[in-house]
Amino acid sequence: MNAPSERDTGIGASVLRKEDYRFITGSGRYTDDVQVPGQTYAYFLRSPYPHATIRAIDKSAAMAAPGVVAVLTGEDLAADKVGGVPCGWLITDVNGEPMKEPAHPALAQGKVRHVGDQVALVIADTYLHARDAAEMVQVDYEPLPAVVDARDALKPGAPLLHDAAPDNKCYTWSIGDKAAVEQAFAGAHHVTRIELTNNRLVPNAIEPRAALAHYSRADDSYTLYVANQNPHVERLLLTAFVLGLPEHKMRVVAPDVGGGFGSKIFLYAEDVALAWASKKINRPVKWTAERSESFLSDAHGRDHATVAEMAVDENGKFLAMRVHTVANLGAYLSTFATSIPTILYATLLAGQYSTPHIYAEVDGVFTNTTPVDAYRGAGRPEAAYVVERLVSAVAREMKIDDAELRRRNFITSFPYQTPVALQYDIGDFHACLDGAMEMADVAGFPARREEAKQRGKLRGLGYSTYIEACGLAPSNIAGSLGARAGLYEVGEIRVHPTGSVTVFTGSHSHGQGHETTFAQIVSSRLGIPFDQVDIVHGDTGRVPFGMGTYGSRSLAVGGSAIIKALDKIEAKGKQIAAHLLEASAADIEFSDGKFSIAGTDRSIPFAQVALAAYVPHNYPLDKLEPGLNETAFYDPTNFTYPAGAHICEVEVDPDTGVVEVVAMTAVDDFGKVINPMIVEGQVHGGLAQGIGQALLENCVYDRESGQLLTGSYMDYAMPRAGDLPSFRVGNRVTPCTHNPLGAKGCGEAGAIGSPPAVINAVIDALSPLGVTHLDMPASPERVWMAIRSAQAGTQQAAGQAA
């Protein structure tokens, strides 16, 4: 088969993904596929209690079980002076003090603090032997009172998790001008107030977490194969902050990874325990989570309780916004847990609107639940949900059309400095909303609502005009806000003698299609065939130090690093071409894969320049080194700001409470798009997850026992194809002004914009019955109860009037 032409594979083309062949044919290599000689298998014994003191652990019977190599506990970990799992972001309390940062041992020491907490590590020659032996470990627990709701954890007399946090509070953090907000509220024509719960979610990637740690006594080094989104950060945290090793003694390899959604960004306790254990027994140790373990131990998402208020004038212009959020952090601080409900949430509360004054206050709280951290969108969905639910509530109370109220308050002049720290560089919010309304046929909605009414159904239309900050950056600002790492990215371009190229990127692909989009960028720039570009990622032994993939940063940050490296390749190539063409480098131009002397027809192809770089006959070695390899780092000057308008149309059966999403429209602005097909796929996936949160998914703990009630797919409702409509997807383009690609990021937008659109649509459908509020998920039971409650209130009011 002939290779596609550059025109068919360059920037802007919907190129089929390079990586899909190996996935479709079962040739992918995931962590669980990795086998090394002499490997053992691990099983983690986990706490059945949400909160308990460990009086004693008897592992003698387990040690005598068939095939058992070792049984290790927190005492063994402490004896070897292994550090706790660190948090990667320091938040400063409103009182000026640093946040409370309790220890997080990789194996419990003295106490367990959530169901699923790691108590012992059993290692055996087979997985089944390890699992069977774990049942023989006898743990003497003294159960303690537990608290799973963050609001309950703040009440006087609540069970205390950590001595370091005597009130269960990690921090109280705020942003904005409180005095200005209070003044605006005092003079407002109207104030809308809502209380919201952003439901806790379990990530549920197709591939569960897995790791294989291999210690080599020959050179005192480690190799860790792990399903992870940022191998270099994993290595840095594991070596420098936990094991006390030089970084070069640890190689972290993240092979094919079957989905992450944020849950595989972090350094987990299991990774620490496995790496430590591999040296202790001097054999490789492998662990792959069972799905039930994933429910208990993968970092959960969301879990906010919020009170939000908007002050408006008589024309519906927003004057000020006031927000208070209680954020559940779980039992311990996960890697980026502290930044999600603060830096990545409250700074987005301006949304797309020119609200002059905003003040937000956030309480981060410890509870006896699985740690909470980044999940697709990471703070941005929580912010969009608050803003868009609040705006629709204002519209309803002021009797102003939803779309019209948004238009009256849109930001129209850029750059725009928000009152909550961020500066938006560019956007066209009217264009996205207009495009979405046309695509969704909003004009025809009244007729569809009437038709549904004739069938006994309630039809509703919901809006969400969201904005997000992604392409996490810049390092100096992030550092001043508490980040304990840089947020740059690296790209290395290695041009081979025949002109083919290998790209080494610090970004990591776990479904995003980097092997395709990055190759498109290089192919377009160098004018070489698409199939002559290979992308390497996910191996700290091969790739320069980079920061991985999360926060929709791969293209905007990782792609920009590649562009900067390509700039260096072109500059050196011009010098070589100038020598070969006997011209001045200043007169050399490069385009369409050829170096040419400006104003002439004399040129040489890129491949000839590449060969000359490695075969330097008659080559100015006194001026240029051989080879054509270049590395560049890119540290953005600002976030990128994707934005869009999502419109959802639902139909509700008032007799059963069942909600059907009959139409979902998304018009987004992602800046310059490299591969439209991949972008559309990302939007579809995000919409599915957002609809899942809005209607189905809900991680629930029993408030009395502290047990996880939704610990399997029997109880945790994941969206299926039948729950989703065919999506209508469009785009508008305002190129990012501060990165060389003009790109903004697209991976999280669907999950950010869709939940408020869905719930606003449900409330719009139910509003004729008197329902004005509903929390996610809008399950049939909740919807049915809301209808009955509203009807009962109406009947009671009617009785009182009579």
Short mmCIF file of N, CA and C in Angstrom, two decimals, residues 102-174:
data_model
loop_
_atom_site.label_atom_id
_atom_site.label_comp_id
_atom_site.label_asym_id
_atom_site.label_seq_id
_atom_site.Cartn_x
_atom_site.Cartn_y
_atom_site.Cartn_z
N PRO A 102 -0.63 15.37 56.95
CA PRO A 102 -0.34 14.16 57.73
C PRO A 102 0.44 13.14 56.92
N ALA A 103 1.15 12.26 57.64
CA ALA A 103 1.92 11.20 56.98
C ALA A 103 0.98 10.23 56.27
N HIS A 104 1.47 9.69 55.14
CA HIS A 104 0.71 8.70 54.38
C HIS A 104 1.62 7.51 54.11
N PRO A 105 1.72 6.57 55.05
CA PRO A 105 2.60 5.41 54.85
C PRO A 105 2.07 4.49 53.77
N ALA A 106 2.98 3.84 53.05
CA ALA A 106 2.58 2.94 51.97
C ALA A 106 1.88 1.70 52.50
N LEU A 107 2.20 1.28 53.70
CA LEU A 107 1.49 0.23 54.42
C LEU A 107 1.12 0.80 55.78
N ALA A 108 -0.10 0.55 56.22
CA ALA A 108 -0.62 1.19 57.42
C ALA A 108 0.30 0.96 58.62
N GLN A 109 0.45 2.01 59.39
CA GLN A 109 1.29 1.96 60.59
C GLN A 109 0.48 2.44 61.79
N GLY A 110 0.00 1.48 62.57
CA GLY A 110 -0.73 1.82 63.79
C GLY A 110 -2.20 2.05 63.60
N LYS A 111 -2.63 2.46 62.41
CA LYS A 111 -4.01 2.83 62.20
C LYS A 111 -4.39 2.65 60.73
N VAL A 112 -5.64 2.30 60.49
CA VAL A 112 -6.19 2.35 59.13
C VAL A 112 -7.23 3.45 59.09
N ARG A 113 -7.38 4.08 57.90
CA ARG A 113 -8.22 5.28 57.85
C ARG A 113 -9.28 5.23 56.74
N HIS A 114 -9.32 4.16 55.98
CA HIS A 114 -10.44 4.00 55.04
C HIS A 114 -10.51 2.53 54.66
N VAL A 115 -11.70 2.10 54.26
CA VAL A 115 -11.85 0.74 53.77
C VAL A 115 -11.00 0.59 52.51
N GLY A 116 -10.10 -0.40 52.53
CA GLY A 116 -9.19 -0.56 51.41
C GLY A 116 -7.78 -0.08 51.70
N ASP A 117 -7.57 0.53 52.85
CA ASP A 117 -6.21 0.96 53.24
C ASP A 117 -5.29 -0.27 53.25
N GLN A 118 -4.04 -0.12 52.75
CA GLN A 118 -3.12 -1.25 52.65
C GLN A 118 -2.58 -1.61 54.04
N VAL A 119 -2.75 -2.85 54.42
CA VAL A 119 -2.31 -3.31 55.74
C VAL A 119 -1.09 -4.22 55.64
N ALA A 120 -1.07 -5.09 54.66
CA ALA A 120 0.05 -6.02 54.49
C ALA A 120 0.23 -6.33 53.01
N LEU A 121 1.48 -6.64 52.67
CA LEU A 121 1.83 -7.02 51.31
C LEU A 121 2.29 -8.46 51.32
N VAL A 122 1.55 -9.33 50.65
CA VAL A 122 1.88 -10.75 50.59
C VAL A 122 2.46 -11.05 49.22
N ILE A 123 3.64 -11.67 49.21
CA ILE A 123 4.35 -11.97 47.96
C ILE A 123 4.54 -13.48 47.85
N ALA A 124 4.18 -14.03 46.70
CA ALA A 124 4.28 -15.47 46.51
C ALA A 124 4.67 -15.79 45.08
N ASP A 125 4.84 -17.08 44.79
CA ASP A 125 5.28 -17.48 43.45
C ASP A 125 4.16 -17.43 42.43
N THR A 126 2.92 -17.40 42.87
CA THR A 126 1.78 -17.20 41.97
C THR A 126 0.82 -16.22 42.63
N TYR A 127 -0.03 -15.65 41.80
CA TYR A 127 -1.01 -14.70 42.33
C TYR A 127 -1.99 -15.41 43.27
N LEU A 128 -2.43 -16.59 42.90
CA LEU A 128 -3.40 -17.30 43.73
C LEU A 128 -2.81 -17.69 45.09
N HIS A 129 -1.53 -18.09 45.10
CA HIS A 129 -0.88 -18.38 46.37
C HIS A 129 -0.83 -17.14 47.24
N ALA A 130 -0.53 -16.00 46.64
CA ALA A 130 -0.47 -14.75 47.41
C ALA A 130 -1.84 -14.39 47.96
N ARG A 131 -2.87 -14.53 47.14
CA ARG A 131 -4.21 -14.18 47.58
C ARG A 131 -4.68 -15.12 48.69
N ASP A 132 -4.42 -16.41 48.54
CA ASP A 132 -4.84 -17.37 49.56
C ASP A 132 -4.11 -17.11 50.88
N ALA A 133 -2.82 -16.79 50.79
CA ALA A 133 -2.05 -16.56 52.00
C ALA A 133 -2.50 -15.30 52.72
N ALA A 134 -2.95 -14.31 51.96
CA ALA A 134 -3.41 -13.06 52.58
C ALA A 134 -4.58 -13.31 53.52
N GLU A 135 -5.39 -14.32 53.21
CA GLU A 135 -6.52 -14.64 54.08
C GLU A 135 -6.06 -15.22 55.42
N MET A 136 -4.81 -15.67 55.46
CA MET A 136 -4.28 -16.25 56.70
C MET A 136 -3.62 -15.23 57.62
N VAL A 137 -3.43 -14.01 57.12
CA VAL A 137 -2.87 -12.96 57.96
C VAL A 137 -3.92 -12.53 58.98
N GLN A 138 -3.56 -12.62 60.25
CA GLN A 138 -4.50 -12.27 61.31
C GLN A 138 -4.20 -10.86 61.81
N VAL A 139 -5.19 -9.97 61.66
CA VAL A 139 -5.03 -8.59 62.10
C VAL A 139 -6.01 -8.32 63.23
N ASP A 140 -5.49 -7.85 64.34
CA ASP A 140 -6.32 -7.51 65.49
C ASP A 140 -6.65 -6.02 65.41
N TYR A 141 -7.86 -5.71 65.00
CA TYR A 141 -8.29 -4.31 64.85
C TYR A 141 -9.11 -3.87 66.07
N GLU A 142 -8.97 -2.63 66.43
CA GLU A 142 -9.88 -1.99 67.37
C GLU A 142 -10.66 -0.93 66.60
N PRO A 143 -11.90 -1.23 66.21
CA PRO A 143 -12.65 -0.28 65.38
C PRO A 143 -12.86 1.06 66.08
N LEU A 144 -12.82 2.12 65.29
CA LEU A 144 -13.02 3.48 65.78
C LEU A 144 -14.18 4.12 65.02
N PRO A 145 -14.81 5.12 65.58
CA PRO A 145 -15.87 5.83 64.84
C PRO A 145 -15.30 6.43 63.56
N ALA A 146 -16.13 6.46 62.53
CA ALA A 146 -15.70 6.95 61.22
C ALA A 146 -16.62 8.06 60.74
N VAL A 147 -16.10 8.87 59.82
CA VAL A 147 -16.89 9.93 59.20
C VAL A 147 -16.56 9.94 57.71
N VAL A 148 -17.61 9.96 56.87
CA VAL A 148 -17.39 9.88 55.42
C VAL A 148 -17.86 11.11 54.67
N ASP A 149 -18.69 11.94 55.28
CA ASP A 149 -19.17 13.16 54.66
C ASP A 149 -18.32 14.32 55.17
N ALA A 150 -17.79 15.11 54.26
CA ALA A 150 -16.88 16.19 54.66
C ALA A 150 -17.57 17.22 55.55
N ARG A 151 -18.85 17.45 55.33
CA ARG A 151 -19.57 18.40 56.18
C ARG A 151 -19.71 17.87 57.60
N ASP A 152 -19.93 16.56 57.72
CA ASP A 152 -19.99 15.95 59.05
C ASP A 152 -18.63 15.99 59.74
N ALA A 153 -17.57 15.85 58.95
CA ALA A 153 -16.22 15.83 59.53
C ALA A 153 -15.84 17.15 60.17
N LEU A 154 -16.51 18.24 59.78
CA LEU A 154 -16.20 19.56 60.35
C LEU A 154 -17.01 19.86 61.61
N LYS A 155 -17.96 19.02 61.93
CA LYS A 155 -18.83 19.28 63.09
C LYS A 155 -18.09 18.99 64.39
N PRO A 156 -18.40 19.73 65.44
CA PRO A 156 -17.79 19.44 66.74
C PRO A 156 -18.08 18.00 67.17
N GLY A 157 -17.06 17.32 67.67
CA GLY A 157 -17.22 15.95 68.12
C GLY A 157 -17.07 14.90 67.04
N ALA A 158 -16.77 15.32 65.81
CA ALA A 158 -16.58 14.35 64.72
C ALA A 158 -15.34 13.51 64.98
N PRO A 159 -15.34 12.23 64.54
CA PRO A 159 -14.14 11.40 64.68
C PRO A 159 -12.95 12.08 64.01
N LEU A 160 -11.78 12.03 64.63
CA LEU A 160 -10.58 12.67 64.10
C LEU A 160 -9.67 11.64 63.46
N LEU A 161 -9.21 11.95 62.26
CA LEU A 161 -8.40 11.00 61.51
C LEU A 161 -6.92 11.11 61.83
N HIS A 162 -6.41 12.35 61.94
CA HIS A 162 -4.97 12.57 62.07
C HIS A 162 -4.69 13.52 63.22
N ASP A 163 -3.67 13.20 63.99
CA ASP A 163 -3.25 14.12 65.05
C ASP A 163 -2.81 15.46 64.46
N ALA A 164 -2.24 15.43 63.26
CA ALA A 164 -1.74 16.64 62.63
C ALA A 164 -2.86 17.58 62.17
N ALA A 165 -4.10 17.06 62.11
CA ALA A 165 -5.25 17.87 61.70
C ALA A 165 -6.35 17.70 62.74
N PRO A 166 -6.24 18.39 63.86
CA PRO A 166 -7.15 18.14 64.99
C PRO A 166 -8.60 18.48 64.74
N ASP A 167 -8.91 19.21 63.67
CA ASP A 167 -10.29 19.51 63.32
C ASP A 167 -10.70 18.88 62.00
N ASN A 168 -9.88 17.90 61.52
CA ASN A 168 -10.09 17.23 60.23
C ASN A 168 -9.94 18.16 59.03
N LYS A 169 -9.48 19.38 59.27
CA LYS A 169 -9.36 20.33 58.17
C LYS A 169 -7.91 20.40 57.70
N CYS A 170 -7.73 20.21 56.39
CA CYS A 170 -6.40 20.35 55.79
C CYS A 170 -6.06 21.83 55.60
N TYR A 171 -7.04 22.60 55.17
CA TYR A 171 -6.85 24.03 54.97
C TYR A 171 -8.19 24.71 54.78
N THR A 172 -8.21 26.01 55.01
CA THR A 172 -9.23 26.90 54.48
C THR A 172 -8.49 27.86 53.56
N TRP A 173 -8.95 27.95 52.32
CA TRP A 173 -8.26 28.73 51.29
C TRP A 173 -9.27 29.65 50.63
N SER A 174 -8.81 30.82 50.21
CA SER A 174 -9.76 31.74 49.58
C SER A 174 -9.09 32.48 48.44
#
